[in-house]
Coordinates of C-alpha atoms in Angstrom, one line a residue:
X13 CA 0.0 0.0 0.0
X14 CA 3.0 2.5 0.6
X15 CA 4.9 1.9 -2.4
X16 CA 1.7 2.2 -4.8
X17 CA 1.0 6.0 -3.1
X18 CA 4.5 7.9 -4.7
X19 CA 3.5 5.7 -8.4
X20 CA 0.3 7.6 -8.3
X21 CA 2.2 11.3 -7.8
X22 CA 4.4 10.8 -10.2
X23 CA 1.7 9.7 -12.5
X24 CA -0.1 12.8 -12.2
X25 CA 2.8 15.1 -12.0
X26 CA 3.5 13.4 -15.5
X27 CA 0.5 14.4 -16.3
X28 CA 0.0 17.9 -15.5
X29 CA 3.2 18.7 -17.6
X30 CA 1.4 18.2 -21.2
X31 CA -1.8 20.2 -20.1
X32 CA 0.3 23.3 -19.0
X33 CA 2.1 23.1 -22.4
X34 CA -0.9 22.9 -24.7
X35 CA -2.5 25.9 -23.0
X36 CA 0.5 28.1 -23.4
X37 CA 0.4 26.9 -26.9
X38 CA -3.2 27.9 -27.3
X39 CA -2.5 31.6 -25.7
X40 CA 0.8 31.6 -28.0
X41 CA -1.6 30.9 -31.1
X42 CA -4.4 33.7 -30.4
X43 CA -1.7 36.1 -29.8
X44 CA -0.5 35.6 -33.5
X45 CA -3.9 35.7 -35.4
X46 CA -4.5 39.2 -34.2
X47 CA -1.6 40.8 -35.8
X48 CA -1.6 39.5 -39.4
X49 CA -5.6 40.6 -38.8
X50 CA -4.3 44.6 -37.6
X51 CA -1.9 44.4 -40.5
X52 CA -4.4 43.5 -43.2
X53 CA -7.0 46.9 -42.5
X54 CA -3.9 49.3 -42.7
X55 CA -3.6 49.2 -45.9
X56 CA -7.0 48.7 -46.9
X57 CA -6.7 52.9 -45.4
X58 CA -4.6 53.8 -47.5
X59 CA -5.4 52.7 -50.5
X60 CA -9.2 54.4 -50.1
X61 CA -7.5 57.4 -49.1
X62 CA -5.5 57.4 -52.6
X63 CA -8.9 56.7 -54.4
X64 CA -10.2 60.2 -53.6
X65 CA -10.4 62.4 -56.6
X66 CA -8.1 65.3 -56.7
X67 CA -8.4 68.9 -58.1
X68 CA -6.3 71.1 -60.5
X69 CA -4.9 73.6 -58.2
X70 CA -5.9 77.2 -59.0
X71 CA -3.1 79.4 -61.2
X72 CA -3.9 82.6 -59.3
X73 CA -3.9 83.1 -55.7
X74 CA -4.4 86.7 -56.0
X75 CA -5.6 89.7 -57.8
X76 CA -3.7 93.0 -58.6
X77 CA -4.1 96.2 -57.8
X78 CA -7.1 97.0 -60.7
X79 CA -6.4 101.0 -59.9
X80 CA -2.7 100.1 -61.1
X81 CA -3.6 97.0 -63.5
X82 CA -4.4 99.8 -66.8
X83 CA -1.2 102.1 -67.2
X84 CA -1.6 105.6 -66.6
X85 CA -0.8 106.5 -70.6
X86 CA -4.1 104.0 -71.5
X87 CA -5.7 105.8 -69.1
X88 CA -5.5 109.5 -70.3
X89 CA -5.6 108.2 -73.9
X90 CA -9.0 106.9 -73.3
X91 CA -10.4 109.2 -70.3
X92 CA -8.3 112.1 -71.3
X93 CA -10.2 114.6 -68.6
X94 CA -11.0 111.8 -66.1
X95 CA -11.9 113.3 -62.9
X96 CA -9.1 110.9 -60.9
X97 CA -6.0 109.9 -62.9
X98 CA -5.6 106.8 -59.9
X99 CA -9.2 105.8 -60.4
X100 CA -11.7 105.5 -58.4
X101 CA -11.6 101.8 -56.2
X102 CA -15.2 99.6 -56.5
X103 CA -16.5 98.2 -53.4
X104 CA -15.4 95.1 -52.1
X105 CA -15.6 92.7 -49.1
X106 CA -12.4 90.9 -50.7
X107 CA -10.1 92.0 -52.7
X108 CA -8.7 89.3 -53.2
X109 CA -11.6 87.6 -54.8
X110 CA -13.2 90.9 -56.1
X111 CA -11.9 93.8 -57.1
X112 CA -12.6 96.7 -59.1
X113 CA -11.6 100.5 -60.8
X114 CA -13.2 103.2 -63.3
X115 CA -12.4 106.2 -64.4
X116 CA -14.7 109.1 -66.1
X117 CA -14.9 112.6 -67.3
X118 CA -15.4 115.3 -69.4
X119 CA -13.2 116.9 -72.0
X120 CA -14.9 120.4 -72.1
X121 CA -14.7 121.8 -75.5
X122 CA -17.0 125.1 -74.7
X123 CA -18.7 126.2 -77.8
X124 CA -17.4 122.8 -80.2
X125 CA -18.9 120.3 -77.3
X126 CA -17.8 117.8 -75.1
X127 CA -16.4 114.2 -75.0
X128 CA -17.5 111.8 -72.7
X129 CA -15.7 108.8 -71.2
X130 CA -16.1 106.2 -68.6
X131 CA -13.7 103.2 -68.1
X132 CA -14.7 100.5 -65.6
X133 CA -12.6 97.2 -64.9
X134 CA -13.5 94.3 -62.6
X135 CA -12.0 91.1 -61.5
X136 CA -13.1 87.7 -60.5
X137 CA -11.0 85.4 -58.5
X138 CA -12.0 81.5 -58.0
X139 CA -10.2 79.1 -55.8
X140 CA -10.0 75.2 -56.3
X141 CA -12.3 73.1 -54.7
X142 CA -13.3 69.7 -53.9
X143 CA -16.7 69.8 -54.0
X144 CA -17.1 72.9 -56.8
X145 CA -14.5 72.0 -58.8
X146 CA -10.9 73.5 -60.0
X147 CA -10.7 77.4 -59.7
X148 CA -10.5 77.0 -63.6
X149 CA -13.4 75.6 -64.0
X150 CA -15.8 77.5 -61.8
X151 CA -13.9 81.0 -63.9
X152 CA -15.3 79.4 -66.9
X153 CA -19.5 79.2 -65.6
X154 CA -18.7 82.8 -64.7
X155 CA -17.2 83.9 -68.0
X156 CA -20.4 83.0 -69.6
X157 CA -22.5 84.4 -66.9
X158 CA -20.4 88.1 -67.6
X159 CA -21.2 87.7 -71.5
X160 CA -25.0 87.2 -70.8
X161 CA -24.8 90.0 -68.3
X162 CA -23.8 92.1 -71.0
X163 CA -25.5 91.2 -73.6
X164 CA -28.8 92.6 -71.7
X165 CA -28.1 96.0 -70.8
X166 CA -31.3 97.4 -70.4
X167 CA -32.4 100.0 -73.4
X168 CA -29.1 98.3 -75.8
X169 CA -30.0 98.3 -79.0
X170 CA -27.6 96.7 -82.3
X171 CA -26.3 94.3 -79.8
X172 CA -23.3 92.4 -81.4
X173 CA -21.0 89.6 -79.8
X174 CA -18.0 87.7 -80.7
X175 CA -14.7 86.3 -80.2
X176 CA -11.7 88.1 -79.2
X177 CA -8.8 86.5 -79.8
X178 CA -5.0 87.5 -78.1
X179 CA -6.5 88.4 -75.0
X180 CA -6.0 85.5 -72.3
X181 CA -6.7 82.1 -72.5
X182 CA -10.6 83.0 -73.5
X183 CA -12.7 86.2 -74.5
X184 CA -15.3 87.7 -75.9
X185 CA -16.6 91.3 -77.5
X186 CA -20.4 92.7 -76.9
X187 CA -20.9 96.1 -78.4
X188 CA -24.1 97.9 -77.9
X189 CA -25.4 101.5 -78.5
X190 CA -27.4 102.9 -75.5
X191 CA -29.8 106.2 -75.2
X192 CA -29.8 108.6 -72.2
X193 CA -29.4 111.5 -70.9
X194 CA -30.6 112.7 -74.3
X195 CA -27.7 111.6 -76.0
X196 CA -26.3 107.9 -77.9
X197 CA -23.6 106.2 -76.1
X198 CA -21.2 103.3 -77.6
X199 CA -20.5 100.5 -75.6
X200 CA -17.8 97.8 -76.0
X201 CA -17.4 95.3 -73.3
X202 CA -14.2 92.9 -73.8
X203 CA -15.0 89.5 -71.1
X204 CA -11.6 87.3 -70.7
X205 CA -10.6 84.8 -68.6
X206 CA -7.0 84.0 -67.7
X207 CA -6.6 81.1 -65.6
X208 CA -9.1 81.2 -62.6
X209 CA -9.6 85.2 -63.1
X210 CA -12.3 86.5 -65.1
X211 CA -11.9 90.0 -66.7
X212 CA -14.4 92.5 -67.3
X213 CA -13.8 95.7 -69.0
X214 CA -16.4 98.1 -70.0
X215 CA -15.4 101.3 -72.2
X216 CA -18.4 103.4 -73.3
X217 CA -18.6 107.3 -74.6
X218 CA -20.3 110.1 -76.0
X219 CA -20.8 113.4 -77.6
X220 CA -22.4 116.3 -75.3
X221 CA -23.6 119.7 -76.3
X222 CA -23.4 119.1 -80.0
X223 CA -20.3 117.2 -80.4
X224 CA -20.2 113.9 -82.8
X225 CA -20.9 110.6 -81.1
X226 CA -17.5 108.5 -80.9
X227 CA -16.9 105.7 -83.4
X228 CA -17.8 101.9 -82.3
X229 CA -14.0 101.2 -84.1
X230 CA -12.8 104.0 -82.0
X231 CA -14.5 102.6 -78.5
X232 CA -13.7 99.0 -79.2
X233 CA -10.3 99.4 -79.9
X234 CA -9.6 101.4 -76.5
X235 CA -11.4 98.5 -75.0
X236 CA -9.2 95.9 -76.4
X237 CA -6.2 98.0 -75.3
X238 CA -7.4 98.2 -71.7
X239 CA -8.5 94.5 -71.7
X240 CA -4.9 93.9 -73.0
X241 CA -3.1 95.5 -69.8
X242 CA -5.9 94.1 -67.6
X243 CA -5.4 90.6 -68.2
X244 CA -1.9 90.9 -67.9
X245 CA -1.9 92.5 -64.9
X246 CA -3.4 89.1 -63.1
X247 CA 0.2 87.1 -63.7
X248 CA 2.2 90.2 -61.7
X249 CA 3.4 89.7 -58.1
X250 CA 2.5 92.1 -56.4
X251 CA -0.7 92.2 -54.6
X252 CA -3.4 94.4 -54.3
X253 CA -2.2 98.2 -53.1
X254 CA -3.7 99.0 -49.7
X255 CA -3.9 102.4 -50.4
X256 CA -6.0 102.3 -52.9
X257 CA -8.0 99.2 -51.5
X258 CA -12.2 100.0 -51.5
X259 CA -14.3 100.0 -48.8
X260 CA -15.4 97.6 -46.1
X261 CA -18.8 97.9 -47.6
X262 CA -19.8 94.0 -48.5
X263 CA -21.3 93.4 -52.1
X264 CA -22.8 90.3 -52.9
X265 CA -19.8 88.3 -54.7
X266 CA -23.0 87.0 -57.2
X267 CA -22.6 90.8 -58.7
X268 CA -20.3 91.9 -61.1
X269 CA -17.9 94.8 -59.5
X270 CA -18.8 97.1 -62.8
X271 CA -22.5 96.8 -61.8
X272 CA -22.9 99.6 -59.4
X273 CA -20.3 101.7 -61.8
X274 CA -22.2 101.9 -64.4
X275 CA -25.6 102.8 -62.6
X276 CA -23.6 105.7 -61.2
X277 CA -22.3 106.9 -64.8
X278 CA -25.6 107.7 -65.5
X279 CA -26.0 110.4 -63.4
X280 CA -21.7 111.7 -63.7
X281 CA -23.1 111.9 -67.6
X282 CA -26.2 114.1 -66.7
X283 CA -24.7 116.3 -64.1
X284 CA -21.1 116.9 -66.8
X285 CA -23.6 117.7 -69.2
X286 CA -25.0 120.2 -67.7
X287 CA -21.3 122.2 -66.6
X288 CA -20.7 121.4 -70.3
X289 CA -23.5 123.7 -71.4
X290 CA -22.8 126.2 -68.8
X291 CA -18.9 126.7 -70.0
X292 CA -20.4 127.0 -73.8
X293 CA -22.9 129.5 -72.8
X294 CA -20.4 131.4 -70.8
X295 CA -17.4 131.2 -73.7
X296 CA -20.2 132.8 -76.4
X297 CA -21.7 135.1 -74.5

């Protein structure tokens, strides 16, 4: 009975030695099926992450000075008595999406009559975007949106359009004549678009107190020269000038900048006309 008790606890110590192992082998086995799991999703991320669609980044990333973007020699070859030789800055709540200059006046000629001339110049910035599309892109829905704008000025009459060619990547000519203020106006409007910027440029004149009406070949050229200077001016450096930076006054960025410009030449024309008539009567009497 004695020697059959230490046979049994060897037995089971004998026993008790697989058991242990298999379980660490077990834990050892669990431990390795998680990793090559982890390993698997990882890049399963990065390839949905190189699946997203990318878009072209815009050209621009800002706009110039438009006071400074027509030379001051364009300028008083086109406006030649404009009121401000720096021109006068449109309202903006960013200039660096929105930004805008014109220039008017009066060339009193007393008794022989007066010439007329406004100048207006806006630009249109548009960055890249995921959702909306490349800055590019979005310029081109707006180019078309400025060349139905101008196409329905209200009272136009012999309303002409086409291409321009030489004048950024895209543009387009709309001429018009236009009644008021008891006198015929020509209108040329040049609409280009360089790279994400759309370019509008509106030159427009009359005769007062007798004096002929300017020639549409005449006004269309000076717009083509302005456009010219415009455009390039989008592809300088340097950014737009604070001192010459408009208002804090917000416009809705749906509006062209040459909108509120040319509502306001209506009454610059009337109120000319009238000093125009006063210097003629006072040069004859």
């Amino acid at each position: 009975m004695h020697r059959s008790a230490p046979r049994l606890s060897r037995i089971l110590a004998c026993a008790a030695v697989p058991v242990m192992l298999v379980v660490a082998g077990c834990s050892s086995d669990s431990g390795d099926k998680k990793e090559p799991g982890s390993s698997e999703s990882s890049p399963s991320a990065s390839a949905s992450k190189k699946a997203e669609p990318t878009v072209e980044p815009a050209k621009f990333a800002a706009l110039p000075d438009p006071c400074k973007s027509i030379t001051k020699k364009t300028v008083t070859s086109l406006v030649p008595s404009a009121k401000s030789k720096s021109g006068t800055a449109a309202t903006s709540s960013d200039t660096s999406y929105r930004a805008g200059c014109s220039w008017n006046g009066l060339d009193d000629n007393g008794v022989k009559g007066s010439q007329y001339r406004w100048l207006d110049v806006g630009f249109t910035r548009f960055d890249s975007d995921q959702s909306l599309g490349s800055g590019a892109e979005r310029a081109r829905q707006d180019f078309d949106k400025q060349v139905a704008k101008a196409k329905v000025a209200e009272g136009a009459k012999k309303i002409a359009e086409a291409p321009v060619s030489g004048i950024g990547e895209q543009a387009t000519k709309v001429t018009y004549d236009l009644s008021k203020t008891n006198e015929d106006f020509k209108y040329a409007t040049i609409v280009a678009r360089t790279g994400n910027v759309v370019v509008t440029l509106t030159y427009n004149g009359a005769g007062y107190a007798g004096a002929k009406t300017p020639s549409d070949t005449d006004i269309l050229k000076g717009a083509e020269k302005a456009a010219k200077e415009a455009v390039a001016a989008v592809a300088e450096p340097d950014k737009p000038s604070g001192s010459t930076a408009p208002s804090e006054k917000a416009t809705d960025k749906e509006d062209s900048p040459k909108s509120s410009d040319k509502d306001s030449s209506d009454g610059k024309s009337t109120n000319r006309k009238t000093s125009a008539n006063k210097s003629s009567v006072k040069k004859t009497s």
